[in-house]
mmCIF file of C-alpha atoms and ligand atoms in Angstrom:
data_model
loop_
_atom_site.group_PDB
_atom_site.id
_atom_site.type_symbol
_atom_site.label_atom_id
_atom_site.label_comp_id
_atom_site.label_asym_id
_atom_site.label_seq_id
_atom_site.Cartn_x
_atom_site.Cartn_y
_atom_site.Cartn_z
ATOM 1 C CA MET W 190 61.813 82.950 134.593
ATOM 2 C CA SER W 191 58.623 81.447 136.256
ATOM 3 C CA ASP W 192 56.490 78.781 134.654
ATOM 4 C CA LEU W 193 53.011 79.373 133.342
ATOM 5 C CA GLN W 194 51.029 77.029 131.041
ATOM 6 C CA PRO W 195 51.553 78.308 127.358
ATOM 7 C CA ARG W 196 48.763 79.185 125.437
ATOM 8 C CA LYS W 197 48.501 78.749 121.493
ATOM 9 C CA ASP W 198 47.324 82.216 120.359
ATOM 10 C CA LEU W 199 47.462 85.956 121.334
ATOM 11 C CA LEU W 200 44.350 87.408 119.965
ATOM 12 C CA ASP W 201 43.315 90.220 122.675
ATOM 13 C CA ILE W 202 43.821 91.464 126.191
ATOM 14 C CA GLU W 203 40.454 90.610 127.465
ATOM 15 C CA SER W 204 41.108 86.832 127.713
ATOM 16 C CA LEU W 205 44.523 87.241 129.604
ATOM 17 C CA SER W 206 44.806 86.639 133.119
ATOM 18 C CA LEU W 207 46.646 88.993 135.227
ATOM 19 C CA GLU W 208 49.053 86.131 135.928
ATOM 20 C CA GLU W 209 49.796 85.782 132.331
ATOM 21 C CA ILE W 210 50.095 89.520 131.821
ATOM 22 C CA GLU W 211 52.716 89.648 134.637
ATOM 23 C CA TYR W 212 54.482 86.571 133.272
ATOM 24 C CA VAL W 213 54.961 88.344 129.690
ATOM 25 C CA LEU W 214 55.765 91.743 131.145
ATOM 26 C CA ASN W 215 58.353 90.181 133.706
ATOM 27 C CA ASN W 216 59.901 87.998 130.829
ATOM 28 C CA ALA W 217 60.346 90.928 128.681
ATOM 29 C CA VAL W 218 62.762 92.460 131.103
ATOM 30 C CA PRO W 219 65.763 90.090 130.602
ATOM 31 C CA PHE W 220 65.014 90.140 126.802
ATOM 32 C CA LYS W 221 65.529 93.771 126.868
ATOM 33 C CA GLN W 222 68.634 93.344 128.789
ATOM 34 C CA LEU W 223 69.968 91.406 125.880
ATOM 35 C CA PHE W 224 69.891 94.485 123.681
ATOM 36 C CA GLN W 225 72.765 95.905 125.617
ATOM 37 C CA ARG W 226 75.114 92.995 124.490
ATOM 38 C CA SER W 227 77.240 92.961 121.518
ATOM 39 C CA VAL W 228 75.448 89.699 120.565
ATOM 40 C CA LYS W 229 71.730 90.295 120.709
ATOM 41 C CA LYS W 230 70.200 86.774 119.627
ATOM 42 C CA VAL W 231 69.352 83.745 121.753
ATOM 43 C CA PRO W 232 68.621 80.379 120.372
ATOM 44 C CA THR W 233 65.009 80.042 121.844
ATOM 45 C CA LEU W 234 63.218 79.610 118.665
ATOM 46 C CA ARG W 235 66.097 78.102 116.413
ATOM 47 C CA GLY W 236 64.419 76.117 113.669
ATOM 48 C CA LYS W 237 61.172 77.578 113.978
ATOM 49 C CA THR W 238 59.452 79.774 111.286
ATOM 50 C CA VAL W 239 57.490 83.184 111.854
ATOM 51 C CA LEU W 240 55.454 84.316 108.969
ATOM 52 C CA ASN W 241 54.527 88.231 108.971
ATOM 53 C CA LEU W 242 51.006 88.802 107.389
ATOM 54 C CA PHE W 243 50.252 92.386 107.206
ATOM 55 C CA TYR W 244 47.226 93.356 105.203
ATOM 56 C CA GLU W 245 47.128 96.790 106.425
ATOM 57 C CA PRO W 246 50.285 99.326 106.470
ATOM 58 C CA SER W 247 52.598 99.060 109.386
ATOM 59 C CA THR W 248 55.967 100.508 110.276
ATOM 60 C CA ARG W 249 56.655 99.685 114.114
ATOM 61 C CA THR W 250 54.520 96.560 114.535
ATOM 62 C CA SER W 251 56.001 94.527 111.463
ATOM 63 C CA SER W 252 59.631 95.601 111.882
ATOM 64 C CA SER W 253 59.529 94.984 115.576
ATOM 65 C CA PHE W 254 57.963 91.476 115.207
ATOM 66 C CA GLU W 255 60.738 90.748 112.761
ATOM 67 C CA VAL W 256 63.514 91.937 114.841
ATOM 68 C CA ALA W 257 61.926 90.090 117.683
ATOM 69 C CA ALA W 258 61.884 86.837 115.962
ATOM 70 C CA SER W 259 65.289 87.024 114.435
ATOM 71 C CA ARG W 260 66.849 87.918 118.001
ATOM 72 C CA LEU W 261 65.002 84.469 119.185
ATOM 73 C CA SER W 262 67.011 82.964 115.986
ATOM 74 C CA ALA W 263 63.709 82.061 114.251
ATOM 75 C CA ASP W 264 63.433 82.256 110.274
ATOM 76 C CA VAL W 265 61.198 84.932 109.249
ATOM 77 C CA THR W 266 59.106 85.386 106.122
ATOM 78 C CA ASN W 267 57.618 88.808 105.374
ATOM 79 C CA PHE W 268 54.673 87.729 103.217
ATOM 80 C CA ALA W 269 54.135 90.666 100.741
ATOM 81 C CA VAL W 270 50.329 90.917 100.742
ATOM 82 C CA GLY W 271 50.342 93.600 97.759
ATOM 83 C CA SER W 272 52.194 91.564 95.334
ATOM 84 C CA SER W 273 50.561 88.099 96.565
ATOM 85 C CA SER W 274 47.704 86.284 94.881
ATOM 86 C CA VAL W 275 45.555 88.199 97.297
ATOM 87 C CA VAL W 276 45.340 91.049 94.710
ATOM 88 C CA LYS W 277 43.910 88.462 92.334
ATOM 89 C CA GLY W 278 41.041 87.658 94.661
ATOM 90 C CA GLU W 279 42.182 84.773 96.580
ATOM 91 C CA SER W 280 40.265 84.411 99.867
ATOM 92 C CA LEU W 281 41.891 84.676 103.290
ATOM 93 C CA LEU W 282 41.017 81.068 104.332
ATOM 94 C CA ASP W 283 42.597 79.970 100.833
ATOM 95 C CA THR W 284 45.730 81.850 101.698
ATOM 96 C CA ILE W 285 46.116 80.580 104.971
ATOM 97 C CA GLU W 286 45.628 76.913 103.798
ATOM 98 C CA THR W 287 48.473 77.577 101.412
ATOM 99 C CA LEU W 288 50.500 79.131 104.037
ATOM 100 C CA GLN W 289 49.503 76.258 106.564
ATOM 101 C CA ALA W 290 51.230 73.730 103.982
ATOM 102 C CA MET W 291 54.428 75.694 104.540
ATOM 103 C CA ARG W 292 54.149 74.617 108.185
ATOM 104 C CA SER W 293 54.897 78.033 109.792
ATOM 105 C CA ASP W 294 55.065 77.850 113.584
ATOM 106 C CA TYR W 295 53.915 81.555 114.084
ATOM 107 C CA ILE W 296 51.739 83.715 112.074
ATOM 108 C CA VAL W 297 51.567 87.554 112.829
ATOM 109 C CA ILE W 298 48.673 89.063 111.198
ATOM 110 C CA ARG W 299 47.334 92.596 110.904
ATOM 111 C CA HIS W 300 43.957 92.932 109.151
ATOM 112 C CA LYS W 301 41.361 95.577 108.784
ATOM 113 C CA GLY W 302 38.396 93.155 109.742
ATOM 114 C CA ALA W 303 37.855 92.841 113.548
ATOM 115 C CA GLY W 304 38.036 89.162 114.460
ATOM 116 C CA VAL W 305 40.244 87.896 111.500
ATOM 117 C CA PRO W 306 42.991 86.822 113.658
ATOM 118 C CA GLY W 307 40.676 84.684 115.529
ATOM 119 C CA ILE W 308 39.346 82.892 112.431
ATOM 120 C CA VAL W 309 42.745 82.341 111.208
ATOM 121 C CA ALA W 310 43.834 80.891 114.574
ATOM 122 C CA LYS W 311 40.917 78.253 114.120
ATOM 123 C CA HIS W 312 42.187 77.282 110.803
ATOM 124 C CA THR W 313 45.916 76.641 111.526
ATOM 125 C CA ASN W 314 48.133 74.703 113.885
ATOM 126 C CA ALA W 315 50.358 77.689 114.030
ATOM 127 C CA SER W 316 50.432 80.180 116.882
ATOM 128 C CA VAL W 317 48.583 83.326 115.846
ATOM 129 C CA LEU W 318 49.504 86.790 117.139
ATOM 130 C CA ASN W 319 47.045 89.616 116.634
ATOM 131 C CA ALA W 320 49.013 92.537 115.269
ATOM 132 C CA GLY W 321 46.003 94.698 115.220
ATOM 133 C CA ASP W 322 42.483 93.813 113.813
ATOM 134 C CA GLY W 323 40.146 96.735 112.769
ATOM 135 C CA TYR W 324 38.915 98.707 115.799
ATOM 136 C CA HIS W 325 39.087 95.451 117.873
ATOM 137 C CA ALA W 326 42.547 94.966 119.499
ATOM 138 C CA HIS W 327 46.278 95.385 119.453
ATOM 139 C CA PRO W 328 47.387 93.194 122.296
ATOM 140 C CA THR W 329 51.291 93.566 121.900
ATOM 141 C CA GLN W 330 50.897 97.361 121.674
ATOM 142 C CA ALA W 331 48.976 97.059 124.955
ATOM 143 C CA LEU W 332 51.590 95.130 126.615
ATOM 144 C CA LEU W 333 54.651 97.326 125.317
ATOM 145 C CA ASP W 334 52.549 100.181 126.796
ATOM 146 C CA ALA W 335 52.319 98.401 130.048
ATOM 147 C CA MET W 336 56.063 97.653 130.244
ATOM 148 C CA THR W 337 57.006 101.262 129.565
ATOM 149 C CA PHE W 338 54.691 102.753 132.086
ATOM 150 C CA ARG W 339 55.885 100.255 134.630
ATOM 151 C CA GLU W 340 59.593 101.169 134.007
ATOM 152 C CA VAL W 341 58.751 104.963 134.914
ATOM 153 C CA CYS W 342 56.082 104.145 137.641
ATOM 154 C CA PRO W 343 57.090 100.865 139.336
ATOM 155 C CA ASP W 344 54.466 101.447 141.931
ATOM 156 C CA TYR W 345 51.849 101.467 139.264
ATOM 157 C CA ALA W 346 48.634 100.502 140.941
ATOM 158 C CA GLY W 347 46.452 103.661 141.634
ATOM 159 C CA LYS W 348 48.517 105.769 139.078
ATOM 160 C CA LYS W 349 46.555 107.583 136.343
ATOM 161 C CA VAL W 350 46.836 107.712 132.715
ATOM 162 C CA VAL W 351 44.743 109.810 130.269
ATOM 163 C CA ILE W 352 44.121 108.861 126.542
ATOM 164 C CA VAL W 353 43.678 111.846 124.589
ATOM 165 C CA GLY W 354 42.087 111.607 120.908
ATOM 166 C CA ASP W 355 40.096 109.329 118.715
ATOM 167 C CA ILE W 356 39.053 106.580 121.185
ATOM 168 C CA LEU W 357 36.312 105.362 119.097
ATOM 169 C CA HIS W 358 38.462 104.045 116.063
ATOM 170 C CA SER W 359 41.477 103.077 118.176
ATOM 171 C CA ARG W 360 42.124 99.345 118.887
ATOM 172 C CA VAL W 361 45.249 100.655 120.654
ATOM 173 C CA ALA W 362 42.851 102.557 123.199
ATOM 174 C CA ARG W 363 40.723 99.596 123.673
ATOM 175 C CA SER W 364 43.683 97.010 124.416
ATOM 176 C CA THR W 365 45.645 99.545 126.397
ATOM 177 C CA SER W 366 43.001 100.877 128.504
ATOM 178 C CA THR W 367 41.744 97.239 129.238
ATOM 179 C CA LEU W 368 45.147 96.191 130.280
ATOM 180 C CA PHE W 369 46.002 99.177 132.403
ATOM 181 C CA HIS W 370 42.575 98.691 134.168
ATOM 182 C CA LYS W 371 43.649 94.978 134.795
ATOM 183 C CA LEU W 372 46.701 96.378 136.373
ATOM 184 C CA GLY W 373 45.026 98.702 138.665
ATOM 185 C CA ILE W 374 45.906 102.090 136.763
ATOM 186 C CA GLU W 375 43.190 104.470 136.415
ATOM 187 C CA VAL W 376 42.231 105.603 132.894
ATOM 188 C CA GLY W 377 40.774 108.917 131.763
ATOM 189 C CA VAL W 378 39.693 109.809 128.217
ATOM 190 C CA LEU W 379 39.708 113.272 126.352
ATOM 191 C CA GLY W 380 38.399 113.712 122.989
ATOM 192 C CA PRO W 381 35.539 115.021 120.698
ATOM 193 C CA GLY W 382 32.407 113.649 122.158
ATOM 194 C CA SER W 383 31.704 112.000 118.681
ATOM 195 C CA LEU W 384 34.973 109.948 119.185
ATOM 196 C CA ILE W 385 34.349 108.706 122.589
ATOM 197 C CA PRO W 386 32.413 105.468 122.676
ATOM 198 C CA GLU W 387 29.317 105.352 125.050
ATOM 199 C CA GLY W 388 29.427 102.504 127.464
ATOM 200 C CA ARG W 389 32.449 100.632 126.101
ATOM 201 C CA HIS W 390 34.444 100.683 129.145
ATOM 202 C CA ASP W 391 32.728 102.299 132.273
ATOM 203 C CA PHE W 392 35.860 102.217 134.354
ATOM 204 C CA MET W 393 37.155 105.242 132.178
ATOM 205 C CA GLN W 394 37.091 108.702 133.537
ATOM 206 C CA ARG W 395 35.630 111.062 131.090
ATOM 207 C CA LEU W 396 37.250 114.400 130.973
ATOM 208 C CA ALA W 397 35.849 117.463 129.137
ATOM 209 C CA SER W 398 38.878 119.475 128.427
ATOM 210 C CA TRP W 399 42.583 120.017 129.023
ATOM 211 C CA ASP W 400 41.883 121.848 132.175
ATOM 212 C CA ASP W 401 39.967 118.678 133.554
ATOM 213 C CA VAL W 402 43.017 116.508 132.581
ATOM 214 C CA PHE W 403 45.396 118.650 134.674
ATOM 215 C CA ASP W 404 42.856 118.835 137.567
ATOM 216 C CA TRP W 405 42.515 115.082 137.457
ATOM 217 C CA GLY W 406 46.527 115.006 137.683
ATOM 218 C CA PRO W 407 47.595 111.992 135.260
ATOM 219 C CA ASP W 408 51.101 110.639 135.673
ATOM 220 C CA ALA W 409 51.072 110.109 131.849
ATOM 221 C CA VAL W 410 49.449 111.392 128.763
ATOM 222 C CA TYR W 411 48.846 108.941 125.833
ATOM 223 C CA LEU W 412 48.025 110.728 122.550
ATOM 224 C CA LEU W 413 46.274 108.884 119.796
ATOM 225 C CA ARG W 414 46.558 109.727 116.175
ATOM 226 C CA VAL W 415 43.201 110.778 114.635
ATOM 227 C CA GLN W 416 42.396 107.909 112.287
ATOM 228 C CA LEU W 417 41.081 109.503 109.346
ATOM 229 C CA GLU W 418 41.424 106.442 107.138
ATOM 230 C CA ARG W 419 38.884 104.663 109.440
ATOM 231 C CA GLN W 420 36.252 107.479 109.634
ATOM 232 C CA GLU W 421 33.320 107.406 107.407
ATOM 233 C CA GLY W 422 31.521 110.592 108.761
ATOM 234 C CA GLN W 423 32.726 113.782 110.040
ATOM 235 C CA PHE W 424 33.339 113.550 113.590
ATOM 236 C CA PHE W 425 34.937 116.872 114.433
ATOM 237 C CA PRO W 426 34.839 120.170 112.487
ATOM 238 C CA GLY W 427 38.522 120.192 111.019
ATOM 239 C CA ILE W 428 42.160 119.387 112.009
ATOM 240 C CA ALA W 429 42.855 122.859 112.926
ATOM 241 C CA GLU W 430 40.050 122.863 115.378
ATOM 242 C CA TYR W 431 41.006 119.584 116.652
ATOM 243 C CA HIS W 432 44.450 120.695 117.265
ATOM 244 C CA LYS W 433 43.166 123.762 119.114
ATOM 245 C CA MET W 434 40.809 121.572 121.210
ATOM 246 C CA TYR W 435 42.828 118.396 121.892
ATOM 247 C CA GLY W 436 46.481 118.800 120.432
ATOM 248 C CA LEU W 437 49.288 119.004 122.814
ATOM 249 C CA ASN W 438 50.332 122.513 122.171
ATOM 250 C CA SER W 439 52.966 124.767 123.779
ATOM 251 C CA GLY W 440 50.923 125.830 126.765
ATOM 252 C CA ARG W 441 49.823 122.322 127.595
ATOM 253 C CA LEU W 442 53.172 120.918 127.247
ATOM 254 C CA SER W 443 54.517 123.579 129.693
ATOM 255 C CA GLN W 444 52.021 122.423 132.290
ATOM 256 C CA MET W 445 53.030 118.727 131.583
ATOM 257 C CA ARG W 446 56.577 119.898 132.101
ATOM 258 C CA GLU W 447 55.917 121.665 135.642
ATOM 259 C CA ARG W 448 53.991 118.514 136.856
ATOM 260 C CA GLY W 449 56.706 115.862 135.475
ATOM 261 C CA THR W 450 53.962 114.231 133.255
ATOM 262 C CA TRP W 451 55.176 111.461 131.045
ATOM 263 C CA LEU W 452 54.149 111.382 127.350
ATOM 264 C CA MET W 453 53.296 108.296 125.451
ATOM 265 C CA HIS W 454 51.906 107.686 121.780
ATOM 266 C CA PRO W 455 51.922 104.369 119.920
ATOM 267 C CA GLY W 456 52.777 106.145 116.603
ATOM 268 C CA PRO W 457 52.703 107.106 113.786
ATOM 269 C CA VAL W 458 52.224 110.464 114.931
ATOM 270 C CA ASN W 459 50.727 113.123 112.982
ATOM 271 C CA ARG W 460 52.549 116.423 113.642
ATOM 272 C CA GLY W 461 50.518 119.543 113.853
ATOM 273 C CA VAL W 462 47.482 117.493 114.760
ATOM 274 C CA GLU W 463 47.675 115.706 118.214
ATOM 275 C CA VAL W 464 51.339 116.781 118.591
ATOM 276 C CA THR W 465 53.789 119.514 117.790
ATOM 277 C CA ASP W 466 57.508 119.173 116.845
ATOM 278 C CA GLU W 467 58.166 120.900 120.208
ATOM 279 C CA ALA W 468 56.097 118.068 122.137
ATOM 280 C CA MET W 469 58.191 115.561 120.139
ATOM 281 C CA GLY W 470 61.384 116.803 121.689
ATOM 282 C CA TYR W 471 59.945 116.734 125.099
ATOM 283 C CA GLU W 472 62.420 115.266 127.693
ATOM 284 C CA LYS W 473 59.824 113.068 129.471
ATOM 285 C CA SER W 474 58.559 111.517 126.045
ATOM 286 C CA LEU W 475 58.430 107.670 126.311
ATOM 287 C CA ILE W 476 57.817 107.289 122.579
ATOM 288 C CA SER W 477 61.145 105.804 121.593
ATOM 289 C CA THR W 478 61.110 103.648 124.809
ATOM 290 C CA GLN W 479 57.714 102.296 123.706
ATOM 291 C CA VAL W 480 59.359 101.245 120.166
ATOM 292 C CA GLU W 481 62.368 99.547 121.874
ATOM 293 C CA ASN W 482 60.065 97.604 124.458
ATOM 294 C CA GLY W 483 57.871 96.446 121.580
ATOM 295 C CA ILE W 484 60.737 94.245 120.531
ATOM 296 C CA ALA W 485 61.276 92.813 124.249
ATOM 297 C CA VAL W 486 57.514 92.192 124.612
ATOM 298 C CA ARG W 487 57.110 90.452 121.392
ATOM 299 C CA MET W 488 60.138 88.227 122.109
ATOM 300 C CA ALA W 489 58.428 87.396 125.574
ATOM 301 C CA VAL W 490 55.200 86.667 123.827
ATOM 302 C CA LEU W 491 56.741 84.544 121.074
ATOM 303 C CA HIS W 492 58.647 82.750 123.728
ATOM 304 C CA TRP W 493 55.477 81.930 125.715
ATOM 305 C CA LEU W 494 53.088 80.754 122.751
ATOM 306 C CA LYS W 495 53.183 77.201 121.988
ATOM 307 C CA PRO W 496 51.992 76.263 118.345
ATOM 308 C CA GLU W 497 50.288 72.897 117.902
ATOM 309 C CA THR W 498 53.055 72.252 115.298
ATOM 310 C CA GLN W 499 55.520 71.953 118.133
ATOM 311 C CA GLN W 500 56.187 68.470 119.703
ATOM 312 C CA ASP W 501 59.011 69.146 121.835
HETATM 313 N N1 LIG I 746 51.671 101.361 116.999
HETATM 314 C C1 LIG I 746 51.549 100.811 115.674
HETATM 315 O O1 LIG I 746 50.733 99.646 115.589
HETATM 316 O O2 LIG I 746 52.269 101.289 114.570
HETATM 317 P P1 LIG I 746 52.287 100.627 113.047
HETATM 318 O O3 LIG I 746 50.977 100.939 112.604
HETATM 319 O O4 LIG I 746 53.427 101.621 112.384
HETATM 320 O O5 LIG I 746 52.698 99.176 113.250
#
C-alpha cells in the first residue's frame, strides 16, 4: 500500500483529490481479497472504537460500516437513536459532547440535515465519516460505486454511466456523479424534468428518454430509488406513470442485455417502480457486488482516516 497523508474526516467527495480517491480504491482491493479467507479479520484498528450514529434508517450503510469496523478488529457501538435521549429533546451537540466523553475514535453519522456531519466533525476529536446527510453527500457510496465500476471496466476513463431517476433528492447521485466525473467517466442523467436539478453539474449529459439513453450507449445504467420521503410537492403524475416512462421494464432490459450494459443501484430498490423482479435477476446486475465492495471501501477509509485522539 502506498503512503498518503491521512486526513481526519470524510465528509464529501468534492474535497478529495484524485490521488486520495485512487489511494482508497486501491487499498480496498486487498481488503476485499481478505473476504475469501477463513479468517476475515486484521488487527489494524485493534483497541480503537467506532460509534455508529444513524438518525435516519439504513440497512446497507450501517451494517456495512459495522462489518468493516469489526473486520479491522475495532470495537463497534451502534447508538440506538430511537431509544436514546434524543427523543427527549437532547440537542445534537449535547449528544456529541456526551459521546465525546466516551472517547470514540471514529463516528459514523447519517442525518437528514445536510452539513450535520461537518458540524459534528468540528466538535469532536474523533474522525467523522459521513454516512449520508440530507440531499448533500454519501461519499462512501460513491467510492464503492467507483470500485464496482472499475472492476468491470478497468479502463474506465471515457466510459459512460447514465443515472436514471430522482437526481434532485439524491445524495448518491450528487456524490457518485462527482466522483465518476473526477475519474474521467462520462455521466448522463435521465428522469422527470422536475427531478433533474438545473445547473448543479454542467458536466452531466441530459437525456430525454430511454431511446436517447440507448443512442448515447452507456456502459452501465445506474438506477435510483424515487425518494418519496424527501419530496414535499408532486414531482411527477404517479408511480405507474413513472414506471412507464423511466422504469427498467422488460423491453429496456432486453436492449441492455443485447448491448452488454451493466446494471447498478445503491439500494434499497422499489420493485415495480424503477425496477422489475425480472431486472433484479439480470445477469449483469452489479447490485450485490456494490454491497460487498461497500465493506472493502469502508475498511480502506477507516484505515486511512486519522482521529485526533490517536497519538501513535
Ligand atoms: N445505499 C444506501 O445508503 O442504503 P441504506 O439506506 O440501506 O444505507
